[in-house]
Short mmCIF file of C-alpha atoms in Angstrom, two decimals:
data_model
loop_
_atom_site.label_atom_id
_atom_site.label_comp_id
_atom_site.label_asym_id
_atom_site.label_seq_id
_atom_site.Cartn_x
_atom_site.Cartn_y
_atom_site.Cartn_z
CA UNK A 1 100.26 211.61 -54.09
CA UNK A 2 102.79 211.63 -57.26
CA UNK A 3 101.35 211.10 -60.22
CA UNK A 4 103.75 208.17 -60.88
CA UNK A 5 102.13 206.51 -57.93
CA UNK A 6 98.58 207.64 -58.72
CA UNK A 7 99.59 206.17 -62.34
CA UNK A 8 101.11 202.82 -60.96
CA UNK A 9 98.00 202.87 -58.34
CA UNK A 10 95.64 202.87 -62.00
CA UNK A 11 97.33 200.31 -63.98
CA UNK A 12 97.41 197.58 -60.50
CA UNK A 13 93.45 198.64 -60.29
CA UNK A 14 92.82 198.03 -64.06
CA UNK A 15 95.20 194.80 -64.03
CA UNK A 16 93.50 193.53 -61.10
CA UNK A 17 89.71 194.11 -62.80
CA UNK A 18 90.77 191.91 -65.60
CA UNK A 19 92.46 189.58 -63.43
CA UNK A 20 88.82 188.93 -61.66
CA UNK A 21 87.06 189.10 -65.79
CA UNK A 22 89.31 185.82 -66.07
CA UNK A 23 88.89 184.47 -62.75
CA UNK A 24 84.84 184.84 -62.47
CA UNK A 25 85.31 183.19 -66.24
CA UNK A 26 87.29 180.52 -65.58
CA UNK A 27 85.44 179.09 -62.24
CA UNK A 28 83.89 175.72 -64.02
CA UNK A 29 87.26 174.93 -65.53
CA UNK A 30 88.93 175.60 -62.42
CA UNK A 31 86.58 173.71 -60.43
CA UNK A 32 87.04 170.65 -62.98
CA UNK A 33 90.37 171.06 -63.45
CA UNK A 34 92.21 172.57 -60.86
CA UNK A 35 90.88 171.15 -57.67
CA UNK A 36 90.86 167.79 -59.25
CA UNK A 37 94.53 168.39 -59.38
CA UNK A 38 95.04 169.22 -55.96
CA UNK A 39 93.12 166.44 -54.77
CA UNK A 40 95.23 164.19 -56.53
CA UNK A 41 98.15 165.79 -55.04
CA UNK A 42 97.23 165.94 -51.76
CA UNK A 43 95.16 162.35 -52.01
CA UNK A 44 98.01 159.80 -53.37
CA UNK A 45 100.87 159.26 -51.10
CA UNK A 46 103.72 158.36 -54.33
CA UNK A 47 104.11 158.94 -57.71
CA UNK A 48 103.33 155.42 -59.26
CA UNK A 49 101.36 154.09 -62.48
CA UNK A 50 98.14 154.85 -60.67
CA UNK A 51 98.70 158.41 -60.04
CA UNK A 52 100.06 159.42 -63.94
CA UNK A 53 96.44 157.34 -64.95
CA UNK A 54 94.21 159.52 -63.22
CA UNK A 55 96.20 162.51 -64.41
CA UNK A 56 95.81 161.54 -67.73
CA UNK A 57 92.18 161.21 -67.17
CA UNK A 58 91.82 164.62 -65.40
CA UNK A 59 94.10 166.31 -68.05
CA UNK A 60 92.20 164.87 -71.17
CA UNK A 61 88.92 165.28 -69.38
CA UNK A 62 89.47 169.17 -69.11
CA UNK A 63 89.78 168.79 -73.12
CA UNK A 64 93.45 169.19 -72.75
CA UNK A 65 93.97 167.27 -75.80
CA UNK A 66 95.59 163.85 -76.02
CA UNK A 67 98.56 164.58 -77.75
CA UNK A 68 99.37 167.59 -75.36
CA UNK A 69 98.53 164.71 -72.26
CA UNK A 70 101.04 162.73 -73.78
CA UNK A 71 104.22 164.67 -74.35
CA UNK A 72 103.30 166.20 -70.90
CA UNK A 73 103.18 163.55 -68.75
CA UNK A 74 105.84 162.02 -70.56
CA UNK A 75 108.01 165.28 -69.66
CA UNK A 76 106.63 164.77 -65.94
CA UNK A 77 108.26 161.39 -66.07
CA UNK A 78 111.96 162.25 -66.84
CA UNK A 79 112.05 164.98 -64.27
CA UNK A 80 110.84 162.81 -61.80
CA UNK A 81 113.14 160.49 -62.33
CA UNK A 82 115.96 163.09 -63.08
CA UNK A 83 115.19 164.66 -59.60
CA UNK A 84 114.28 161.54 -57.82
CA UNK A 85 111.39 163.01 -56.73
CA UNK A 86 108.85 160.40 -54.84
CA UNK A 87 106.03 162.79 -53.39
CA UNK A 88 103.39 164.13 -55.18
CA UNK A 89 103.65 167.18 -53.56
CA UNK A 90 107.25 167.95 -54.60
CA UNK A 91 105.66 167.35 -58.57
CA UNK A 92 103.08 170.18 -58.11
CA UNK A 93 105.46 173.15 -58.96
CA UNK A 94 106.64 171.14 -62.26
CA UNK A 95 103.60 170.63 -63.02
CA UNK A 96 102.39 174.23 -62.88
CA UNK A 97 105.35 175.08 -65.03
CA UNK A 98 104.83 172.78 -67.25
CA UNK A 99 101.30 174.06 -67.98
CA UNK A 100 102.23 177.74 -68.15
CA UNK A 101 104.96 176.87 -70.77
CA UNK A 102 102.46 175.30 -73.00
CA UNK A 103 100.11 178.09 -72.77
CA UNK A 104 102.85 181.39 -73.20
CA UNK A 105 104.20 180.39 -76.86
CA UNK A 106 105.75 183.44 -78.71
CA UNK A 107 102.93 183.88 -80.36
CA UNK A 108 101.94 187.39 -80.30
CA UNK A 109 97.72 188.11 -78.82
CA UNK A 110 97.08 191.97 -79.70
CA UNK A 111 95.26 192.20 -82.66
CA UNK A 112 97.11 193.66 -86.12
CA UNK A 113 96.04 196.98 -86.23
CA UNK A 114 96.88 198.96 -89.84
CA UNK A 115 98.49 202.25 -89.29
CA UNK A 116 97.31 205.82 -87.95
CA UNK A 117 94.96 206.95 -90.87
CA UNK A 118 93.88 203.74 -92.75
CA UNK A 119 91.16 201.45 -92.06
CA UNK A 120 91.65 198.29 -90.21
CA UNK A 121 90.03 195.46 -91.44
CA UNK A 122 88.95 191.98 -89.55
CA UNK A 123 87.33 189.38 -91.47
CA UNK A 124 85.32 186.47 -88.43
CA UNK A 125 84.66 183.01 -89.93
CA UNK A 126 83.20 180.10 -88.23
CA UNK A 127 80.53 177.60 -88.29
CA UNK A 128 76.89 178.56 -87.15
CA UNK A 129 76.49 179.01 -83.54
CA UNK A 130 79.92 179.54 -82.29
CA UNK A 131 79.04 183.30 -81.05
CA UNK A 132 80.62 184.98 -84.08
CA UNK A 133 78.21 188.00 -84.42
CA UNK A 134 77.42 188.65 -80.73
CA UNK A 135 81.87 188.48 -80.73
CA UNK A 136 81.61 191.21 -83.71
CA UNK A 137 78.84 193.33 -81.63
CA UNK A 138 81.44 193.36 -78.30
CA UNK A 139 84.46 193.89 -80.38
CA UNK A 140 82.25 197.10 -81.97
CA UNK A 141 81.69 198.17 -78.13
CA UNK A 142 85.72 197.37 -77.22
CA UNK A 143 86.88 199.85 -80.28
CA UNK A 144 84.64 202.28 -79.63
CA UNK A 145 85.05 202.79 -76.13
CA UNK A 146 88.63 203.07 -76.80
CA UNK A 147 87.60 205.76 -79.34
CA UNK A 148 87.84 204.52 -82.27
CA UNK A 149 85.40 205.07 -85.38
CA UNK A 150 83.39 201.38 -86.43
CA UNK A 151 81.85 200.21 -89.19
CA UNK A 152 80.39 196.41 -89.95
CA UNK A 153 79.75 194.37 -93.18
CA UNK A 154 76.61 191.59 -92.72
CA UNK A 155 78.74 189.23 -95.01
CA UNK A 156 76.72 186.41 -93.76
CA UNK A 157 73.81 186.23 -96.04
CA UNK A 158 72.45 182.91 -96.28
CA UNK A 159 71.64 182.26 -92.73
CA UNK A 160 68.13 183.60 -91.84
CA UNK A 161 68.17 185.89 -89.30
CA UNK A 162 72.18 187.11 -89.67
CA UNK A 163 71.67 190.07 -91.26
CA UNK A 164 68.98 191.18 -88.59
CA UNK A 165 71.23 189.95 -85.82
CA UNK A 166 74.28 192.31 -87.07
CA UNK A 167 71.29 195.12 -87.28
CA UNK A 168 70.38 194.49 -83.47
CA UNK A 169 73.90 194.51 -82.35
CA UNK A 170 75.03 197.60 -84.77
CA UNK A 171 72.13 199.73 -82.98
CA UNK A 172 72.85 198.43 -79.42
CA UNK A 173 76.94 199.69 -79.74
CA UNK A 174 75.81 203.03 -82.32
CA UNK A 175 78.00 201.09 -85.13
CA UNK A 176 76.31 201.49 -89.08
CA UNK A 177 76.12 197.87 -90.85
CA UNK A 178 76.27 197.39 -94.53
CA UNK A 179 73.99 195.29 -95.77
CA UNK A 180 72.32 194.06 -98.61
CA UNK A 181 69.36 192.01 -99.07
CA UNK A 182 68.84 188.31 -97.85
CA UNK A 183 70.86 185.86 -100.17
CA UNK A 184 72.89 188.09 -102.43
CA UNK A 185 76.67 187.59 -103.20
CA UNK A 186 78.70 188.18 -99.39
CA UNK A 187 81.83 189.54 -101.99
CA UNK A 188 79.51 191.89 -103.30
CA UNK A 189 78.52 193.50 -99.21
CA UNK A 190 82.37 193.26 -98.72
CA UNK A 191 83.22 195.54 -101.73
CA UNK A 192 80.81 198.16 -100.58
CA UNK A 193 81.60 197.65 -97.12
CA UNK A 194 85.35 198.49 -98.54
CA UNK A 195 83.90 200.95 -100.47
CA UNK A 196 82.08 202.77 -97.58
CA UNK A 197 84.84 202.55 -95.20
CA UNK A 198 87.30 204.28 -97.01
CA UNK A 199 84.95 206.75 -97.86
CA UNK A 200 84.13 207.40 -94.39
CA UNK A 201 87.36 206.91 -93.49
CA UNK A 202 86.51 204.77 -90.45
CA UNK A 203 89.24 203.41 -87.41
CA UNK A 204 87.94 199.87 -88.18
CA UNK A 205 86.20 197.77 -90.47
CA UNK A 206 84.54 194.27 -88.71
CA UNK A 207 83.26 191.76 -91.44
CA UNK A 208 80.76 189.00 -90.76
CA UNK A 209 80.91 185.72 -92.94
CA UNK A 210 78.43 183.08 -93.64
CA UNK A 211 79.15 179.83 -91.54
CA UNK A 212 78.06 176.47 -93.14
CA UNK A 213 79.58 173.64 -92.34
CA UNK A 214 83.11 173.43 -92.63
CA UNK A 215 83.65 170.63 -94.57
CA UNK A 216 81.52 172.07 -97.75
CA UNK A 217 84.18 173.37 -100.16
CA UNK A 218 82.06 175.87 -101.90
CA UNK A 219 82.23 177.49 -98.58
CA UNK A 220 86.14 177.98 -98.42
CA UNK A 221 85.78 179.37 -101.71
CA UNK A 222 83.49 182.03 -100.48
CA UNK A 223 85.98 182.78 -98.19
CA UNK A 224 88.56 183.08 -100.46
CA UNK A 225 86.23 184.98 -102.86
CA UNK A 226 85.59 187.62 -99.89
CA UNK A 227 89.49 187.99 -99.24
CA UNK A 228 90.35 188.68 -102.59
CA UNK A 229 88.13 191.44 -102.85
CA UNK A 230 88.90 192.73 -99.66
CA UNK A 231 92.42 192.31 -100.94
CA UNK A 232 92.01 193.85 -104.47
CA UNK A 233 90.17 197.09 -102.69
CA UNK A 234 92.81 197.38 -99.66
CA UNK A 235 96.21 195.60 -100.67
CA UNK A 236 96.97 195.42 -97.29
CA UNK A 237 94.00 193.66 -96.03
CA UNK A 238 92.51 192.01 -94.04
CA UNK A 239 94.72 192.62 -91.17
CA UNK A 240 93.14 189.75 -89.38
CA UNK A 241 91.61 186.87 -90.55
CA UNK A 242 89.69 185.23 -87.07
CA UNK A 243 88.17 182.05 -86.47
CA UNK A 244 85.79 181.92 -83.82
CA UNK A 245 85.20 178.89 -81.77
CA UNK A 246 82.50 177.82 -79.31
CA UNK A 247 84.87 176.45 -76.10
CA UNK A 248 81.95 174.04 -74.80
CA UNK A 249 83.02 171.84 -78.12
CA UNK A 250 86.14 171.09 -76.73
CA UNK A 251 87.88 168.78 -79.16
CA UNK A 252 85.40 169.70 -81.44
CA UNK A 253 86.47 173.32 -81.78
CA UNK A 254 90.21 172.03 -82.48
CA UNK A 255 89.08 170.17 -85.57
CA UNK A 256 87.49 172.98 -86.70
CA UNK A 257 90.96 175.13 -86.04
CA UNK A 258 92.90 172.78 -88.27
CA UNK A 259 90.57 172.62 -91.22
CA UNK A 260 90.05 176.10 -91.38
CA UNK A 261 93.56 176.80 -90.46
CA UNK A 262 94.20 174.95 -93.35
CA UNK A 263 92.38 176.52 -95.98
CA UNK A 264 91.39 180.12 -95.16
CA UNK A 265 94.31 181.90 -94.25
CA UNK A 266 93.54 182.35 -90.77
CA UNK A 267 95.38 184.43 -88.50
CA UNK A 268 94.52 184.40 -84.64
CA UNK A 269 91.55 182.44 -82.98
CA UNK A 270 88.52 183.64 -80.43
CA UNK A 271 87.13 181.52 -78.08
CA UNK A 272 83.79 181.96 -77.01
CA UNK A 273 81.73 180.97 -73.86
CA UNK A 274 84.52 179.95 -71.81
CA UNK A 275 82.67 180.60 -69.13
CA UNK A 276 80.19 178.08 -69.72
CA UNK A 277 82.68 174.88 -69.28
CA UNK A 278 84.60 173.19 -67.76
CA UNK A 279 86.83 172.30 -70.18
CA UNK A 280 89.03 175.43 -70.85
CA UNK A 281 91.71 172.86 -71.32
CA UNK A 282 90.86 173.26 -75.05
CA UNK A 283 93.19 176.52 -74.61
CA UNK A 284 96.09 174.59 -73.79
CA UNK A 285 95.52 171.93 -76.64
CA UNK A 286 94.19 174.75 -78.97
CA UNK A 287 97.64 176.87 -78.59
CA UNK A 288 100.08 173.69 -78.18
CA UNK A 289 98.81 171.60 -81.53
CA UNK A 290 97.97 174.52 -83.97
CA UNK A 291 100.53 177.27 -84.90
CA UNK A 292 97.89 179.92 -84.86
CA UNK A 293 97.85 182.56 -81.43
CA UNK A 294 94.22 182.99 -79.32
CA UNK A 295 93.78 186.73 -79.64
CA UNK A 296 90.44 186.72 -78.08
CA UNK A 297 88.57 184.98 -75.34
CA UNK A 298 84.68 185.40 -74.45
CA UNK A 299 84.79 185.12 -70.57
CA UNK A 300 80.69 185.66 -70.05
CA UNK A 301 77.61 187.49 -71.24
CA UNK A 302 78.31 190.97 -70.88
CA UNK A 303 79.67 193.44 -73.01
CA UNK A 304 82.92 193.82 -71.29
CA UNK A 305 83.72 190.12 -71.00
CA UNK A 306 85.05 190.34 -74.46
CA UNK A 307 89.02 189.89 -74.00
CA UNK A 308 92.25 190.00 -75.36
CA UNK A 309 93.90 186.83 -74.64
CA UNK A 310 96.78 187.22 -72.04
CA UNK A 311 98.40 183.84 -71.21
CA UNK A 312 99.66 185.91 -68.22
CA UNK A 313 96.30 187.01 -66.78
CA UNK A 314 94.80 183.16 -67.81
CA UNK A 315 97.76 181.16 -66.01
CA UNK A 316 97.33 183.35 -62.74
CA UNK A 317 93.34 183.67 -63.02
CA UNK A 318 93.30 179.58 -64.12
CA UNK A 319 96.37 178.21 -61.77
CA UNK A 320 96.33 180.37 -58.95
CA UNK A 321 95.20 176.98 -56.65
CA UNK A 322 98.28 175.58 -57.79
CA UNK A 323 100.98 177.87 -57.73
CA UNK A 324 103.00 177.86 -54.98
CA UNK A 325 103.55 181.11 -52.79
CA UNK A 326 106.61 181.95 -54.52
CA UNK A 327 105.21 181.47 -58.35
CA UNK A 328 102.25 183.44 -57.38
CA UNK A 329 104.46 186.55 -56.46
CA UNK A 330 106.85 185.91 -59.46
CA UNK A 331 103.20 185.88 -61.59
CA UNK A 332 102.02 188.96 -59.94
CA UNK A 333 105.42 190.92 -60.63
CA UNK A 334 105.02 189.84 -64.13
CA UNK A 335 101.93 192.09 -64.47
#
């Protein structure tokens, strides 16, 4: 065997594994979503009032977002009429294309790395409870399995517990956490977090933040406290600024998006625990209303279910029921 072919052979394996990550991940929201579709399809015999209602309903109940609904089935409406179409079935591949063009944007999903030789830095904010520190632990395991050098900052130090958390998590992956004591200043763990990482000259530098409610102002300030000295210490940081989400919030985690989108100079979004509903719709709605890219997606409880977001890998692991035979191959070449 070549080793072009034994190289082709390794990338269709390794596309394929994270392929099934996604699919495995996606099964409530596919269930809810999906087959609802195709039941729709294959249950109304014309494309009347009745049938855009209860798409409406299954769109918005997969958290697809209202607005997104909206302009979508409003879209599904001219081309009907501008193709005279009159079966449902004939709407299914616009409607698949439709849905993949809201997810693909231009945004761009790989994570800002700084150049060979300096430190990258990644600041996580969030409310309590979204899965920010167990997303810090798995991103630890992701760079250093990929061979990179790790280092984390227990930033959050109000919450009981955080600190401790981060500790668990550093041991489990073999990553060192800077830390200091239960309640002191989070700029002040930053600095030396800075301070250690350039002395150690680590790969990557992943900061945890404290995550009381959103809508307390001192806590944006915090933020913004944190970045300058992040900034002040590494002009060129931090390369990443990520909000992490909880999925299962739906609409919920949106809100959160804009207001911190707003405010702390966030750069790319996770979402966590998609696996647990059935509204992964939120991805759609999350990507379509707010100009900010998903880099990350948690797809279950292991430490490999950790992902980078590829709209690619979601449409074919999410849509697959309702792409036809020929998008499916077209999706498949794509990879």
């Amino acid at each position: 065997m070549s080793f072009f072919k034994r190289l082709k052979e390794s990338i269709a394996s390794k596309t394929e594994a994270v392929t099934n990550v996604f699919k495995e991940g996606l099964t409530k929201t596919r269930t809810a979503f999906v087959e609802k579709v195709e039941d729709l399809i294959s249950r109304r015999k014309k494309i009347d009032e009745d049938f855009y209602e209860e798409l409406e309903e299954i769109l918005i109940g997969a958290d697809v977002g209202v607005n997104t609904v909206m302009t979508l089935v409003d879209e599904l409406r001219a081309e009907v009429k501008k193709r005279r179409i009159e079966q449902p079935s004939e709407l299914q591949p616009i409607l698949t294309e439709k849905l993949i063009g809201l997810l693909k944007g231009d945004d761009e999903s790989e994570l800002r790395m700084a150049p060979p030789g300096q430190t990258t830095v990644i600041l996580f904010v969030g409310v309590n409870g979204v899965g920010k520190t167990t997303t810090i632990g798995k991103l630890a395991h992701k760079f250093k399995s990929e061979g990179k050098s790790v280092l984390m900052a227990a930033g959050d130090t109000f919450r009981a517990g955080a600190i401790e958390q981060l500790e668990v998590w550093g041991s489990r992956v073999g990553v060192d956490v800077i830390k200091q004591s239960s309640g002191s200043d989070p700029a002040a763990v930053m600095f030396d977090a800075v301070q250690a990482a350039k002395q150690r000259k680590v790969d990557v530098l992943l900061c945890d933040t404290a995550g009381r409610l959103q809508n307390k102002s001192n806590l944006m300030e915090e933020l913004n406290k944190i970045f300058r000295v992040i900034q002040r210490e590494m002009p060129d940081a931090p390369h990443e600024v990520l909000l992490v989400l909880d999925a299962t919030t739906g609409q919920n985690a949106l809100s959160q998006a804009k207001l911190f989108g707003e405010k702390s100079g966030v750069s790319g979004l996770v979402l966590t625990k998609l696996d647990g509903t059935a509204k992964g719709g939120i991805v759609i709605a999350i990507r379509n209303e707010m100009n900010l890219p998903v880099k990350l997606v948690g797809l279950g409880e292991k430490m490999g279910d950790l992902q980078t977001f590829d709209s690619d890998q979601f449409v074919h692991a999410l849509f697959a029921g309702l792409v036809g035979p020929q998008q499916e191959e077209e999706s498949e070449t794509a990879q």
